C-alpha atoms as a PDB file:
ATOM      1  CA  UNK A   1      -6.689 -13.365  13.164  1.00  0.00           C
ATOM      2  CA  UNK A   2      -4.987 -14.726  10.315  1.00  0.00           C
ATOM      3  CA  UNK A   3      -5.281 -18.133  10.275  1.00  0.00           C
ATOM      4  CA  UNK A   4      -2.620 -20.635   8.084  1.00  0.00           C
ATOM      5  CA  UNK A   5       0.956 -20.357   6.930  1.00  0.00           C
ATOM      6  CA  UNK A   6      -0.259 -16.909   5.357  1.00  0.00           C
ATOM      7  CA  UNK A   7      -1.531 -15.621   8.454  1.00  0.00           C
ATOM      8  CA  UNK A   8       1.137 -16.475  10.513  1.00  0.00           C
ATOM      9  CA  UNK A   9       3.722 -14.764   8.125  1.00  0.00           C
ATOM     10  CA  UNK A  10       1.138 -12.110   8.523  1.00  0.00           C
ATOM     11  CA  UNK A  11       0.989 -11.639  11.490  1.00  0.00           C
ATOM     12  CA  UNK A  12       5.027 -11.718  11.906  1.00  0.00           C
ATOM     13  CA  UNK A  13       4.653  -9.003  10.026  1.00  0.00           C
ATOM     14  CA  UNK A  14       2.689  -6.571  11.733  1.00  0.00           C
ATOM     15  CA  UNK A  15       4.438  -7.294  15.346  1.00  0.00           C
ATOM     16  CA  UNK A  16       7.316  -6.183  13.573  1.00  0.00           C
ATOM     17  CA  UNK A  17       6.536  -3.223  11.986  1.00  0.00           C
ATOM     18  CA  UNK A  18       4.976  -2.181  15.566  1.00  0.00           C
ATOM     19  CA  UNK A  19       7.827  -2.071  17.224  1.00  0.00           C
ATOM     20  CA  UNK A  20      10.160  -1.334  14.162  1.00  0.00           C
ATOM     21  CA  UNK A  21       8.229   1.625  13.228  1.00  0.00           C
ATOM     22  CA  UNK A  22       6.052   3.196  15.751  1.00  0.00           C
ATOM     23  CA  UNK A  23       2.844   4.978  14.900  1.00  0.00           C
ATOM     24  CA  UNK A  24       3.107   8.814  15.341  1.00  0.00           C
ATOM     25  CA  UNK A  25      -0.668   9.325  15.675  1.00  0.00           C
ATOM     26  CA  UNK A  26      -2.463   6.823  16.912  1.00  0.00           C
ATOM     27  CA  UNK A  27      -6.671   8.197  16.244  1.00  0.00           C
ATOM     28  CA  UNK A  28      -6.170  12.192  16.065  1.00  0.00           C
ATOM     29  CA  UNK A  29      -3.741  11.261  19.056  1.00  0.00           C
ATOM     30  CA  UNK A  30      -0.081  11.818  19.537  1.00  0.00           C
ATOM     31  CA  UNK A  31       2.612   8.933  20.518  1.00  0.00           C
ATOM     32  CA  UNK A  32       4.006   9.997  23.402  1.00  0.00           C
ATOM     33  CA  UNK A  33       5.630   6.958  24.337  1.00  0.00           C
ATOM     34  CA  UNK A  34       6.923   3.153  23.149  1.00  0.00           C
ATOM     35  CA  UNK A  35       8.562   0.084  24.605  1.00  0.00           C
ATOM     36  CA  UNK A  36       9.317  -2.685  23.256  1.00  0.00           C
ATOM     37  CA  UNK A  37       9.682  -5.234  25.468  1.00  0.00           C
ATOM     38  CA  UNK A  38      11.831  -7.677  23.729  1.00  0.00           C
ATOM     39  CA  UNK A  39      14.093  -5.094  22.410  1.00  0.00           C
ATOM     40  CA  UNK A  40      14.963  -3.672  25.922  1.00  0.00           C
ATOM     41  CA  UNK A  41      14.284  -4.752  29.318  1.00  0.00           C
ATOM     42  CA  UNK A  42      11.305  -3.323  31.519  1.00  0.00           C
ATOM     43  CA  UNK A  43      10.516  -3.713  35.403  1.00  0.00           C
ATOM     44  CA  UNK A  44       7.848  -3.691  37.556  1.00  0.00           C
ATOM     45  CA  UNK A  45       6.820  -1.875  40.195  1.00  0.00           C
ATOM     46  CA  UNK A  46       8.374  -3.716  42.750  1.00  0.00           C
ATOM     47  CA  UNK A  47      12.084  -3.392  40.753  1.00  0.00           C
ATOM     48  CA  UNK A  48      11.370  -6.630  39.945  1.00  0.00           C
ATOM     49  CA  UNK A  49      12.021  -7.188  35.690  1.00  0.00           C
ATOM     50  CA  UNK A  50       9.703  -8.629  32.802  1.00  0.00           C
ATOM     51  CA  UNK A  51      10.536 -10.796  30.739  1.00  0.00           C
ATOM     52  CA  UNK A  52      10.964 -10.011  27.071  1.00  0.00           C
ATOM     53  CA  UNK A  53       8.955 -10.733  24.903  1.00  0.00           C
ATOM     54  CA  UNK A  54       7.494  -9.740  21.922  1.00  0.00           C
ATOM     55  CA  UNK A  55       5.277  -6.737  22.798  1.00  0.00           C
ATOM     56  CA  UNK A  56       5.250  -3.388  22.461  1.00  0.00           C
ATOM     57  CA  UNK A  57       3.349   0.104  24.193  1.00  0.00           C
ATOM     58  CA  UNK A  58       2.523   3.439  23.197  1.00  0.00           C
ATOM     59  CA  UNK A  59       1.674   6.236  25.249  1.00  0.00           C
ATOM     60  CA  UNK A  60      -1.308   8.094  23.684  1.00  0.00           C
ATOM     61  CA  UNK A  61      -1.417  12.107  24.824  1.00  0.00           C
ATOM     62  CA  UNK A  62      -4.856  12.039  25.700  1.00  0.00           C
ATOM     63  CA  UNK A  63      -4.297   9.543  28.641  1.00  0.00           C
ATOM     64  CA  UNK A  64      -4.805   6.511  26.346  1.00  0.00           C
ATOM     65  CA  UNK A  65      -2.528   3.288  25.621  1.00  0.00           C
ATOM     66  CA  UNK A  66      -1.847   0.799  23.286  1.00  0.00           C
ATOM     67  CA  UNK A  67      -0.644  -2.215  23.076  1.00  0.00           C
ATOM     68  CA  UNK A  68       0.395  -5.222  20.676  1.00  0.00           C
ATOM     69  CA  UNK A  69       1.572  -8.504  20.387  1.00  0.00           C
ATOM     70  CA  UNK A  70       1.294 -11.710  19.059  1.00  0.00           C
ATOM     71  CA  UNK A  71      -0.567 -14.795  20.254  1.00  0.00           C
ATOM     72  CA  UNK A  72       1.695 -16.939  21.370  1.00  0.00           C
ATOM     73  CA  UNK A  73      -0.765 -19.856  21.072  1.00  0.00           C
ATOM     74  CA  UNK A  74      -3.791 -18.706  18.709  1.00  0.00           C
ATOM     75  CA  UNK A  75      -3.423 -17.306  15.219  1.00  0.00           C
ATOM     76  CA  UNK A  76      -3.960 -14.160  16.472  1.00  0.00           C
ATOM     77  CA  UNK A  77      -2.297 -10.218  16.532  1.00  0.00           C
ATOM     78  CA  UNK A  78      -3.217  -8.571  20.337  1.00  0.00           C
ATOM     79  CA  UNK A  79      -5.032  -4.757  20.442  1.00  0.00           C
ATOM     80  CA  UNK A  80      -5.590  -4.351  24.449  1.00  0.00           C
ATOM     81  CA  UNK A  81      -6.544  -0.840  24.290  1.00  0.00           C
ATOM     82  CA  UNK A  82      -7.049   1.481  27.650  1.00  0.00           C
ATOM     83  CA  UNK A  83      -8.028   4.492  28.772  1.00  0.00           C
ATOM     84  CA  UNK A  84      -7.801   6.668  32.001  1.00  0.00           C
ATOM     85  CA  UNK A  85      -9.134   9.977  33.203  1.00  0.00           C
ATOM     86  CA  UNK A  86      -8.890  10.876  36.853  1.00  0.00           C
ATOM     87  CA  UNK A  87     -11.239  12.748  38.601  1.00  0.00           C
ATOM     88  CA  UNK A  88     -11.259  16.727  39.275  1.00  0.00           C
ATOM     89  CA  UNK A  89     -11.849  15.382  43.681  1.00  0.00           C
ATOM     90  CA  UNK A  90     -11.492  12.478  45.424  1.00  0.00           C
ATOM     91  CA  UNK A  91     -13.986  10.640  43.284  1.00  0.00           C
ATOM     92  CA  UNK A  92     -16.235  11.344  40.134  1.00  0.00           C
ATOM     93  CA  UNK A  93     -19.254  11.144  41.190  1.00  0.00           C
ATOM     94  CA  UNK A  94     -22.574   8.890  39.863  1.00  0.00           C
ATOM     95  CA  UNK A  95     -22.847  11.676  36.794  1.00  0.00           C
ATOM     96  CA  UNK A  96     -19.413  12.173  36.248  1.00  0.00           C
ATOM     97  CA  UNK A  97     -18.966   8.675  35.991  1.00  0.00           C
ATOM     98  CA  UNK A  98     -21.830   7.535  33.765  1.00  0.00           C
ATOM     99  CA  UNK A  99     -20.486  10.674  31.141  1.00  0.00           C
ATOM    100  CA  UNK A 100     -16.841   9.727  31.754  1.00  0.00           C
ATOM    101  CA  UNK A 101     -18.058   5.231  30.996  1.00  0.00           C
ATOM    102  CA  UNK A 102     -19.690   7.142  27.917  1.00  0.00           C
ATOM    103  CA  UNK A 103     -16.503   9.075  26.325  1.00  0.00           C
ATOM    104  CA  UNK A 104     -14.509   6.191  26.881  1.00  0.00           C
ATOM    105  CA  UNK A 105     -16.203   4.180  25.227  1.00  0.00           C
ATOM    106  CA  UNK A 106     -16.471   5.940  22.558  1.00  0.00           C
ATOM    107  CA  UNK A 107     -12.816   7.006  22.509  1.00  0.00           C
ATOM    108  CA  UNK A 108     -11.995   3.171  23.226  1.00  0.00           C
ATOM    109  CA  UNK A 109     -14.246   2.411  19.598  1.00  0.00           C
ATOM    110  CA  UNK A 110     -13.012   4.827  17.698  1.00  0.00           C
ATOM    111  CA  UNK A 111      -9.643   3.866  18.835  1.00  0.00           C
ATOM    112  CA  UNK A 112      -9.766   0.395  17.518  1.00  0.00           C
ATOM    113  CA  UNK A 113     -11.815   2.143  13.864  1.00  0.00           C
ATOM    114  CA  UNK A 114      -8.436   3.561  14.030  1.00  0.00           C
ATOM    115  CA  UNK A 115      -6.066   0.318  14.629  1.00  0.00           C
ATOM    116  CA  UNK A 116      -8.084  -1.920  12.373  1.00  0.00           C
ATOM    117  CA  UNK A 117      -7.350   0.983   9.642  1.00  0.00           C
ATOM    118  CA  UNK A 118      -3.834   1.621  11.057  1.00  0.00           C
ATOM    119  CA  UNK A 119      -3.393  -2.887  10.363  1.00  0.00           C
ATOM    120  CA  UNK A 120      -5.259  -2.985   6.788  1.00  0.00           C
ATOM    121  CA  UNK A 121      -2.431  -0.207   5.603  1.00  0.00           C
ATOM    122  CA  UNK A 122       0.624  -2.114   6.906  1.00  0.00           C
ATOM    123  CA  UNK A 123      -0.728  -5.434   5.103  1.00  0.00           C
END
């Protein structure tokens, strides 16, 4: 959260910075793709055009993703973090699922720490 006119300028700087200069690595994982939804037109799975908005999604080599976008209604820049883990078989066993959840939580916590450090460096 960044309040006031100075905060709005920081949010705009961060949003533009992520769109213009994608990190090469995030939390030790290579950034394998970046999609800038304000600069390019994308279609959803059904072929419908997704409206343009100030949002960038970064794909990481380890299966994580980060979406960055300024809020349209609040003095915030938002970071959405995603992780995907696939079972070796049809589904995870209860033990595997517990382990995957714990690993995923730790992985996302580490990514969040990296993002906070990156934001400070970009400002």
